[in-house]
Structures are given as C-alpha cells and as structure tokens.
Amino acid sequence: MLGKIKELKKILSKEKKIIITTHSNPDGDAVGSSLALYHFLKKMNHNVNVITPNKHPDFLNWIPGCNNIIIFDQNVERANKLIADSDIVFTLDFNDLNRCGLVGEAINLKKHEIIMIDHHQSPSDYSNITFSYPDISSTCELIFKIITQISDTDLIDRDISTCIYLGMMTDTGSFQYNGVNSETHSILSSLMKKGIDHSKIYNNIYNSNNLSKLMILGSALNSLNQIKEKKTTYMRLSKNQLIENNYKKGDTEGLVNYGLSLKNIDFTAIFIEDIEEMDNVKISFRSKNIFPCDKFAKKFFNGGGHKNAAGGKYTGTIDDAVEKFKKSLTDFNF
Ligand code: 5GP
Ligand code: MN
C-alpha cells in the first residue's frame, strides 16, 4: 500500500477539484466512507463534492455532511458539470463502473485521475490508482487506513470518526462477520477516543424503523421456508406485499439477516420483486461459516459480493427465481 499512498500524497499536494462517488442504492459503508473522505479532503483544503447515483435511505439522513451530498438523478445537469470540471474522481465501495449508473458514464477515463478505494472481489480495470483490499471488512476501515497514512490522526475529528464507525458497523453486521479482526477493533478504539457516540449511531441505524419496515418484516417472516438438509432458509416479498405495507426505500434493508437467525442454518436468501420493473427479482444472500455467497450469487444469479454477504438478480417471476434457487442449491459444490 505504501507506494500507492506516496502517489496519492503527491497528487493531493496541490489544491484539486475532487469528486467522490459510490455505488447505486448507497448503504452505510458507501455513504459513511464517502463523507469521511469528503470531510478529510476539505480539511486538506481541496474543492470536494460527493455525488451519489441516487438517494440513500432515510435512516442515513443524520450522518454529518449528508445534506451536502449531490444526488445525481435529482440534479443531473449540476452533477454532470461538476464531474466534467473536476480533476480527480474517487470511486468508493465498488469496483466496476456499471455499479454507479449514470455517474459512471459522466466519468471521462482519459481526463480524470480515478482512484478506486474498495473491498469487493475482482476489480475492473478502470482506475489510475487502485486500493482494492477484499480481505478488509468495510471500505470505511480501508478509508481509515488510507487517511491515517496520508496525514497524522489529528485531522481525524469526531465527524470523520462517526462516518467511519457507521460503515464499519453496518458492513460487518455490527462486528460479527469473519473479516473483523484485531486491527478492526484497534481502529474502533481510535474512533472511540475521538468522542463518537456509538450507542447513538447504533440507535440511529437499527432502532429507528418505519412502521412500514416492521410490517414488511412481518410479511417476509411469514414466508420463511427451511430446507433442513441444506441448512438453508429463504423468504420472499412480492410487489403487492410491498405496496400493501406502504413500502419506502430502505424498508427491505437487512431483512435477509433474519433468515440466518434460525438455529443450525448456514445460508439464507430473500427474494424481492422489483416495485417498478416487471419480472425483475432482486436477491440477497447471507451465510455463516464457509458457505461462499459470492460464488453462489455469481454462478446462478448474475451477482457477486463477499463470502458471507452477496446479492444477485433474476429476470422472470419470483416463483421461477425460487425454483431456480432450490435447484441451484442441489447443483452447487464448493
Ligand atoms: P445486499 O444483499 O445488501 O444488496 O448486498 C450484499 C453485498 O453484495 C454488497 O456488498 C453488494 O455490494 C453485493 N452485491 C449486491 N448485489 C450485487 C450484484 O448484483 N452484483 C454484484 N457484483 N454484487 C452485488
Ligand atoms: Mn462496503
């Protein structure tokens, strides 16, 4: 990493126009890492803007700096101009330009210096400097490692620490996944020393549900199926169930984890019909122990992600998606 840090330091030694972007449907790690880097680079006196492809869920509305985010699909003209006028684009928490929608099309590979900071497997080849570390459990953890090497920890204040803690917490299932290690915890310790309120961050994320989210959780749990011999569960949500329960963006986030809370289960999936597009089913996978969700998602559902958390999609009806899932489980050897 040292050589890349040196290169980055050199680029940042003069004032630059910088865009930070992240993947579509940004989650806690995406928004947390983008805003942490935003605050940091502003402190280094750069001209910085965060542009997300579309809006983050409401439960992230409290994050320091989130009012400054420019949402591409709500400000197309302004966002395009800012991207065109910039020198550097940081792409955070994804590694293929098709994950950031129309923002990806606005980036000029010839003109922009592109810096990827990410922890997903198999990065595409689009960046000038590539920080790709799939063993690190969140992009926020990686951002901490990078910014503490660019500058001393004095520049890291409570707001930056809050943003980083948020993404570390959400991307590790509150520090339960395999990727969490002693270094993760020593970073958490540094963040605590900066005065973050970890209980408040937790409550803001996990104890601030909409009524609609809990009603949708009820529908999902009602659909829970168990395949005992495969140590697997799955749930499903139709478009009608979402509409009946007054679905709002973000309401289905995290529901998949309930399928893994049944004892003796190693793998779970949730199938969710797209509310806007016919015959489009989004699938989330989660696992414990050795079951490789990313390989399963890639092989059967045109997706990917990490060993214990991945996603994919199916074109067709939700019934057919579930049938394909059951057959795929039988066919899958790992
Ligand atoms: P989620 O189930 O929360 O949507 O996604 C879990 C993880 O899988 C995330 O790290 C996300 O980046 C990854 N992921 C979700 N959907 C896709 C997809 O369609 N393609 C790929 N390559 N990764 C995905
Ligand atoms: Mn992430």
GROMACS .gro file of C-alpha atoms and ligand atoms in nm:
model
  359
    1MET     CA    1   0.000   0.000   0.000
    2LEU     CA    2   0.290   0.236   0.071
    3GLY     CA    3   0.376   0.308  -0.294
    4LYS     CA    4   0.015   0.396  -0.370
    5ILE     CA    5  -0.007   0.623  -0.065
    6LYS     CA    6   0.300   0.805  -0.189
    7GLU     CA    7   0.141   0.856  -0.532
    8LEU     CA    8  -0.180   0.976  -0.373
    9LYS     CA    9   0.003   1.215  -0.142
   10LYS     CA   10   0.179   1.366  -0.442
   11ILE     CA   11  -0.149   1.417  -0.630
   12LEU     CA   12  -0.306   1.576  -0.322
   13SER     CA   13  -0.011   1.807  -0.255
   14LYS     CA   14  -0.175   2.081  -0.466
   15GLU     CA   15  -0.534   2.204  -0.437
   16LYS     CA   16  -0.759   1.991  -0.660
   17LYS     CA   17  -1.121   1.971  -0.775
   18ILE     CA   18  -1.237   1.638  -0.643
   19ILE     CA   19  -1.549   1.427  -0.689
   20ILE     CA   20  -1.624   1.137  -0.457
   21THR     CA   21  -1.880   0.885  -0.579
   22THR     CA   22  -2.013   0.549  -0.470
   23HIS     CA   23  -2.248   0.271  -0.585
   24SER     CA   24  -2.620   0.300  -0.664
   25ASN     CA   25  -2.854   0.246  -0.369
   26PRO     CA   26  -2.580   0.357  -0.132
   27ASP     CA   27  -2.563   0.181   0.205
   28GLY     CA   28  -2.398   0.278   0.535
   29ASP     CA   29  -2.049   0.187   0.419
   30ALA     CA   30  -2.092   0.373   0.088
   31VAL     CA   31  -2.223   0.696   0.242
   32GLY     CA   32  -2.000   0.669   0.551
   33SER     CA   33  -1.679   0.624   0.352
   34SER     CA   34  -1.772   0.897   0.101
   35LEU     CA   35  -1.846   1.153   0.372
   36ALA     CA   36  -1.544   1.057   0.582
   37LEU     CA   37  -1.318   1.118   0.283
   38TYR     CA   38  -1.513   1.437   0.199
   39HIS     CA   39  -1.454   1.589   0.544
   40PHE     CA   40  -1.091   1.483   0.537
   41LEU     CA   41  -1.013   1.628   0.193
   42LYS     CA   42  -1.194   1.952   0.276
   43LYS     CA   43  -0.970   1.984   0.581
   44MET     CA   44  -0.678   1.948   0.341
   45ASN     CA   45  -0.822   2.249   0.153
   46HIS     CA   46  -0.941   2.075  -0.161
   47ASN     CA   47  -1.258   2.158  -0.351
   48VAL     CA   48  -1.469   1.846  -0.287
   49ASN     CA   49  -1.816   1.723  -0.382
   50VAL     CA   50  -1.986   1.392  -0.306
   51ILE     CA   51  -2.214   1.271  -0.586
   52THR     CA   52  -2.423   0.957  -0.531
   53PRO     CA   53  -2.609   0.797  -0.825
   54ASN     CA   54  -2.939   0.802  -0.633
   55LYS     CA   55  -3.077   0.880  -0.288
   56HIS     CA   56  -2.962   0.695   0.023
   57PRO     CA   57  -3.230   0.553   0.256
   58ASP     CA   58  -3.384   0.792   0.513
   59PHE     CA   59  -3.226   0.611   0.809
   60LEU     CA   60  -2.890   0.755   0.697
   61ASN     CA   61  -3.019   1.115   0.697
   62TRP     CA   62  -2.840   1.210   1.020
   63ILE     CA   63  -2.481   1.143   0.904
   64PRO     CA   64  -2.256   1.451   0.937
   65GLY     CA   65  -2.238   1.619   0.595
   66CYS     CA   66  -2.520   1.423   0.431
   67ASN     CA   67  -2.703   1.745   0.338
   68ASN     CA   68  -2.411   1.830   0.112
   69ILE     CA   69  -2.446   1.514  -0.098
   70ILE     CA   70  -2.547   1.583  -0.459
   71ILE     CA   71  -2.787   1.314  -0.577
   72PHE     CA   72  -2.719   1.257  -0.946
   73ASP     CA   73  -3.066   1.156  -1.061
   74GLN     CA   74  -3.217   1.462  -0.887
   75ASN     CA   75  -2.954   1.712  -1.014
   76VAL     CA   76  -2.839   1.572  -1.348
   77GLU     CA   77  -2.718   1.898  -1.500
   78ARG     CA   78  -2.528   2.023  -1.196
   79ALA     CA   79  -2.373   1.684  -1.126
   80ASN     CA   80  -2.260   1.639  -1.486
   81LYS     CA   81  -2.099   1.984  -1.483
   82LEU     CA   82  -1.920   1.922  -1.153
   83ILE     CA   83  -1.787   1.590  -1.281
   84ALA     CA   84  -1.676   1.745  -1.612
   85ASP     CA   85  -1.495   2.026  -1.427
   86SER     CA   86  -1.314   1.800  -1.179
   87ASP     CA   87  -0.955   1.671  -1.182
   88ILE     CA   88  -0.990   1.365  -0.963
   89VAL     CA   89  -1.269   1.112  -0.908
   90PHE     CA   90  -1.261   0.880  -0.608
   91THR     CA   91  -1.483   0.573  -0.657
   92LEU     CA   92  -1.568   0.417  -0.321
   93ASP     CA   93  -1.715   0.083  -0.214
   94PHE     CA   94  -1.750  -0.061  -0.566
   95ASN     CA   95  -1.510  -0.178  -0.836
   96ASP     CA   96  -1.693  -0.178  -1.166
   97LEU     CA   97  -1.826   0.141  -1.322
   98ASN     CA   98  -2.159  -0.025  -1.403
   99ARG     CA   99  -2.231  -0.021  -1.024
  100CYS     CA  100  -2.267   0.359  -1.018
  101GLY     CA  101  -2.518   0.403  -1.301
  102LEU     CA  102  -2.511   0.728  -1.497
  103VAL     CA  103  -2.230   0.871  -1.281
  104GLY     CA  104  -2.006   0.611  -1.449
  105GLU     CA  105  -2.098   0.745  -1.792
  106ALA     CA  106  -2.011   1.101  -1.689
  107ILE     CA  107  -1.659   0.999  -1.584
  108ASN     CA  108  -1.401   1.059  -1.854
  109LEU     CA  109  -1.142   0.783  -1.835
  110LYS     CA  110  -0.895   0.988  -2.041
  111LYS     CA  111  -0.926   1.312  -1.848
  112HIS     CA  112  -0.991   1.217  -1.488
  113GLU     CA  113  -0.744   1.077  -1.241
  114ILE     CA  114  -0.950   0.791  -1.097
  115ILE     CA  115  -0.881   0.644  -0.757
  116MET     CA  116  -1.061   0.328  -0.653
  117ILE     CA  117  -1.097   0.251  -0.283
  118ASP     CA  118  -1.286  -0.075  -0.236
  119HIS     CA  119  -1.311  -0.413  -0.065
  120HIS     CA  120  -1.504  -0.626  -0.320
  121GLN     CA  121  -1.352  -0.918  -0.515
  122SER     CA  122  -1.229  -0.893  -0.876
  123PRO     CA  123  -1.187  -0.523  -0.951
  124SER     CA  124  -1.236  -0.399  -1.308
  125ASP     CA  125  -0.953  -0.216  -1.472
  126TYR     CA  126  -1.063   0.150  -1.485
  127SER     CA  127  -0.866   0.333  -1.215
  128ASN     CA  128  -0.526   0.507  -1.215
  129ILE     CA  129  -0.462   0.422  -0.852
  130THR     CA  130  -0.633   0.113  -0.714
  131PHE     CA  131  -0.680   0.046  -0.344
  132SER     CA  132  -0.856  -0.292  -0.369
  133TYR     CA  133  -0.847  -0.499  -0.050
  134PRO     CA  134  -1.115  -0.773  -0.040
  135ASP     CA  135  -0.992  -0.901   0.297
  136ILE     CA  136  -1.079  -0.575   0.470
  137SER     CA  137  -1.432  -0.589   0.610
  138SER     CA  138  -1.550  -0.243   0.505
  139THR     CA  139  -1.450   0.045   0.280
  140CYS     CA  140  -1.469   0.265   0.589
  141GLU     CA  141  -1.196   0.062   0.760
  142LEU     CA  142  -0.986   0.099   0.445
  143ILE     CA  143  -1.051   0.475   0.436
  144PHE     CA  144  -0.923   0.500   0.794
  145LYS     CA  145  -0.605   0.315   0.699
  146ILE     CA  146  -0.550   0.537   0.396
  147ILE     CA  147  -0.617   0.874   0.554
  148THR     CA  148  -0.405   0.799   0.859
  149GLN     CA  149  -0.116   0.730   0.622
  150ILE     CA  150  -0.172   1.047   0.421
  151SER     CA  151  -0.181   1.266   0.726
  152ASP     CA  152  -0.150   1.217   1.101
  153THR     CA  153  -0.459   1.129   1.305
  154ASP     CA  154  -0.500   1.492   1.421
  155LEU     CA  155  -0.703   1.565   1.108
  156ILE     CA  156  -0.949   1.293   1.205
  157ASP     CA  157  -1.223   1.462   1.406
  158ARG     CA  158  -1.546   1.342   1.563
  159ASP     CA  159  -1.749   1.379   1.239
  160ILE     CA  160  -1.499   1.182   1.032
  161SER     CA  161  -1.484   0.918   1.308
  162THR     CA  162  -1.864   0.894   1.317
  163CYS     CA  163  -1.882   0.839   0.940
  164ILE     CA  164  -1.615   0.569   0.957
  165TYR     CA  165  -1.769   0.391   1.257
  166LEU     CA  166  -2.106   0.384   1.081
  167GLY     CA  167  -1.974   0.198   0.775
  168MET     CA  168  -1.761  -0.038   0.982
  169MET     CA  169  -2.065  -0.126   1.191
  170THR     CA  170  -2.313  -0.174   0.906
  171ASP     CA  171  -2.082  -0.371   0.674
  172THR     CA  172  -1.978  -0.619   0.944
  173GLY     CA  173  -2.327  -0.692   1.080
  174SER     CA  174  -2.224  -0.498   1.392
  175PHE     CA  175  -1.879  -0.661   1.403
  176GLN     CA  176  -1.991  -1.024   1.373
  177TYR     CA  177  -1.854  -1.127   1.030
  178ASN     CA  178  -1.533  -1.319   0.961
  179GLY     CA  179  -1.346  -1.020   0.816
  180VAL     CA  180  -1.341  -0.850   1.158
  181ASN     CA  181  -1.001  -0.882   1.327
  182SER     CA  182  -0.789  -0.723   1.595
  183GLU     CA  183  -0.695  -0.437   1.365
  184THR     CA  184  -1.063  -0.360   1.310
  185HIS     CA  185  -1.101  -0.330   1.685
  186SER     CA  186  -0.794  -0.114   1.730
  187ILE     CA  187  -0.937   0.127   1.470
  188LEU     CA  188  -1.267   0.125   1.663
  189SER     CA  189  -1.066   0.214   1.971
  190SER     CA  190  -0.910   0.512   1.791
  191LEU     CA  191  -1.257   0.626   1.679
  192MET     CA  192  -1.391   0.599   2.036
  193LYS     CA  193  -1.105   0.823   2.150
  194LYS     CA  194  -1.228   1.088   1.908
  195GLY     CA  195  -1.551   1.109   2.107
  196ILE     CA  196  -1.803   0.925   1.888
  197ASP     CA  197  -2.135   0.828   2.043
  198HIS     CA  198  -2.152   0.460   1.945
  199SER     CA  199  -2.491   0.398   2.113
  200LYS     CA  200  -2.645   0.686   1.924
  201ILE     CA  201  -2.501   0.564   1.593
  202TYR     CA  202  -2.642   0.216   1.661
  203ASN     CA  203  -2.983   0.353   1.758
  204ASN     CA  204  -2.993   0.582   1.455
  205ILE     CA  205  -2.946   0.281   1.229
  206TYR     CA  206  -3.113  -0.013   1.397
  207ASN     CA  207  -3.370   0.138   1.633
  208SER     CA  208  -3.530   0.391   1.403
  209ASN     CA  209  -3.752   0.172   1.188
  210ASN     CA  210  -4.055   0.296   0.996
  211LEU     CA  211  -4.379   0.117   1.076
  212SER     CA  212  -4.382   0.003   0.712
  213LYS     CA  213  -4.045  -0.169   0.758
  214LEU     CA  214  -4.171  -0.375   1.052
  215MET     CA  215  -4.492  -0.465   0.868
  216ILE     CA  216  -4.284  -0.578   0.568
  217LEU     CA  217  -4.060  -0.776   0.804
  218GLY     CA  218  -4.379  -0.949   0.925
  219SER     CA  219  -4.473  -1.046   0.568
  220ALA     CA  220  -4.121  -1.170   0.497
  221LEU     CA  221  -4.108  -1.382   0.815
  222ASN     CA  222  -4.448  -1.531   0.726
  223SER     CA  223  -4.294  -1.661   0.405
  224LEU     CA  224  -3.994  -1.823   0.577
  225ASN     CA  225  -3.910  -2.169   0.441
  226GLN     CA  226  -3.650  -2.410   0.569
  227ILE     CA  227  -3.451  -2.667   0.369
  228LYS     CA  228  -3.311  -2.861   0.664
  229GLU     CA  229  -3.073  -3.091   0.478
  230LYS     CA  230  -2.906  -2.788   0.318
  231LYS     CA  231  -2.903  -2.582   0.642
  232THR     CA  232  -3.079  -2.316   0.437
  233THR     CA  233  -3.375  -2.080   0.476
  234TYR     CA  234  -3.536  -1.841   0.231
  235MET     CA  235  -3.802  -1.570   0.233
  236ARG     CA  236  -3.987  -1.380  -0.036
  237LEU     CA  237  -4.167  -1.050  -0.082
  238SER     CA  238  -4.396  -0.973  -0.372
  239LYS     CA  239  -4.450  -0.630  -0.520
  240ASN     CA  240  -4.809  -0.638  -0.387
  241GLN     CA  241  -4.693  -0.708  -0.032
  242LEU     CA  242  -4.458  -0.411  -0.052
  243ILE     CA  243  -4.730  -0.180  -0.182
  244GLU     CA  244  -4.991  -0.301   0.070
  245ASN     CA  245  -4.749  -0.224   0.353
  246ASN     CA  246  -4.671   0.125   0.225
  247TYR     CA  247  -4.313   0.041   0.117
  248LYS     CA  248  -4.049   0.313   0.138
  249LYS     CA  249  -3.694   0.296   0.007
  250GLY     CA  250  -3.470   0.115   0.256
  251ASP     CA  251  -3.755  -0.085   0.415
  252THR     CA  252  -3.617  -0.418   0.294
  253GLU     CA  253  -3.258  -0.344   0.402
  254GLY     CA  254  -3.127  -0.602   0.649
  255LEU     CA  255  -3.438  -0.825   0.642
  256VAL     CA  256  -3.234  -1.106   0.489
  257ASN     CA  257  -3.040  -1.150   0.815
  258TYR     CA  258  -3.345  -1.284   1.000
  259GLY     CA  259  -3.328  -1.600   0.789
  260LEU     CA  260  -2.986  -1.670   0.934
  261SER     CA  261  -3.100  -1.636   1.294
  262LEU     CA  262  -3.273  -1.976   1.297
  263LYS     CA  263  -3.054  -2.233   1.471
  264ASN     CA  264  -2.845  -2.472   1.259
  265ILE     CA  265  -2.874  -2.252   0.948
  266ASP     CA  266  -2.566  -2.161   0.740
  267PHE     CA  267  -2.722  -1.999   0.434
  268THR     CA  268  -3.022  -1.780   0.363
  269ALA     CA  269  -3.173  -1.580   0.079
  270ILE     CA  270  -3.450  -1.327   0.034
  271PHE     CA  271  -3.628  -1.275  -0.298
  272ILE     CA  272  -3.780  -0.932  -0.353
  273GLU     CA  273  -3.986  -0.832  -0.656
  274ASP     CA  274  -3.888  -0.500  -0.810
  275ILE     CA  275  -4.159  -0.247  -0.734
  276GLU     CA  276  -4.103  -0.058  -1.060
  277GLU     CA  277  -3.990  -0.315  -1.314
  278MET     CA  278  -4.189  -0.627  -1.413
  279ASP     CA  279  -4.013  -0.964  -1.398
  280ASN     CA  280  -3.714  -0.833  -1.210
  281VAL     CA  281  -3.630  -1.004  -0.881
  282LYS     CA  282  -3.353  -0.879  -0.651
  283ILE     CA  283  -3.197  -1.144  -0.431
  284SER     CA  284  -2.981  -1.103  -0.120
  285PHE     CA  285  -2.773  -1.387   0.021
  286ARG     CA  286  -2.615  -1.424   0.366
  287SER     CA  287  -2.415  -1.708   0.519
  288LYS     CA  288  -2.229  -1.822   0.827
  289ASN     CA  289  -1.915  -2.033   0.830
  290ILE     CA  290  -1.775  -2.150   0.497
  291PHE     CA  291  -2.069  -2.118   0.256
  292PRO     CA  292  -1.948  -1.881  -0.023
  293CYS     CA  293  -2.241  -1.650  -0.101
  294ASP     CA  294  -2.040  -1.459  -0.363
  295LYS     CA  295  -1.964  -1.773  -0.565
  296PHE     CA  296  -2.325  -1.890  -0.544
  297ALA     CA  297  -2.455  -1.546  -0.648
  298LYS     CA  298  -2.211  -1.525  -0.936
  299LYS     CA  299  -2.274  -1.877  -1.065
  300PHE     CA  300  -2.653  -1.876  -1.057
  301PHE     CA  301  -2.784  -1.521  -1.018
  302ASN     CA  302  -2.561  -1.287  -1.216
  303GLY     CA  303  -2.432  -1.122  -0.899
  304GLY     CA  304  -2.146  -1.116  -0.654
  305GLY     CA  305  -2.030  -0.963  -0.328
  306HIS     CA  306  -1.847  -1.118  -0.036
  307LYS     CA  307  -1.820  -1.466   0.113
  308ASN     CA  308  -2.083  -1.404   0.381
  309ALA     CA  309  -2.294  -1.136   0.208
  310ALA     CA  310  -2.377  -1.113  -0.160
  311GLY     CA  311  -2.654  -1.017  -0.398
  312GLY     CA  312  -2.785  -1.102  -0.741
  313LYS     CA  313  -3.084  -1.074  -0.970
  314TYR     CA  314  -3.325  -1.289  -1.169
  315THR     CA  315  -3.523  -1.194  -1.476
  316GLY     CA  316  -3.862  -1.368  -1.460
  317THR     CA  317  -4.124  -1.440  -1.197
  318ILE     CA  318  -4.045  -1.471  -0.827
  319ASP     CA  319  -4.178  -1.830  -0.832
  320ASP     CA  320  -3.927  -1.920  -1.104
  321ALA     CA  321  -3.648  -1.746  -0.912
  322VAL     CA  322  -3.724  -1.958  -0.604
  323GLU     CA  323  -3.739  -2.277  -0.813
  324LYS     CA  324  -3.403  -2.195  -0.969
  325PHE     CA  325  -3.264  -2.130  -0.619
  326LYS     CA  326  -3.373  -2.471  -0.489
  327LYS     CA  327  -3.228  -2.648  -0.792
  328SER     CA  328  -2.905  -2.447  -0.772
  329LEU     CA  329  -2.857  -2.550  -0.409
  330THR     CA  330  -2.861  -2.913  -0.519
  331ASP     CA  331  -2.620  -2.845  -0.806
  332PHE     CA  332  -2.377  -2.629  -0.607
  333ASN     CA  333  -2.046  -2.780  -0.495
  334PHE     CA  334  -1.799  -2.571  -0.303
  3355GP     P1  335  -2.718  -0.666  -0.046
  3355GP     O1  336  -2.772  -0.802  -0.028
  3355GP     O2  337  -2.708  -0.594   0.084
  3355GP     O3  338  -2.785  -0.590  -0.154
  3355GP     O4  339  -2.568  -0.682  -0.098
  3355GP     C1  340  -2.473  -0.754  -0.026
  3355GP     C2  341  -2.339  -0.743  -0.091
  3355GP     O5  342  -2.342  -0.799  -0.222
  3355GP     C3  343  -2.291  -0.599  -0.110
  3355GP     O6  344  -2.156  -0.596  -0.071
  3355GP     C4  345  -2.305  -0.569  -0.255
  3355GP     O7  346  -2.200  -0.491  -0.298
  3355GP     C5  347  -2.301  -0.706  -0.320
  3355GP     N1  348  -2.400  -0.711  -0.431
  3355GP     C6  349  -2.533  -0.694  -0.420
  3355GP     N2  350  -2.594  -0.707  -0.541
  3355GP     C7  351  -2.496  -0.731  -0.630
  3355GP     C8  352  -2.493  -0.754  -0.773
  3355GP     O8  353  -2.596  -0.755  -0.841
  3355GP     N3  354  -2.370  -0.775  -0.828
  3355GP     C9  355  -2.255  -0.777  -0.754
  3355GP     N4  356  -2.139  -0.799  -0.818
  3355GP     N5  357  -2.254  -0.757  -0.623
  3355GP    C10  358  -2.371  -0.734  -0.560
  336MN      MN  359  -1.884  -0.200   0.168
   0.00000   0.00000   0.00000
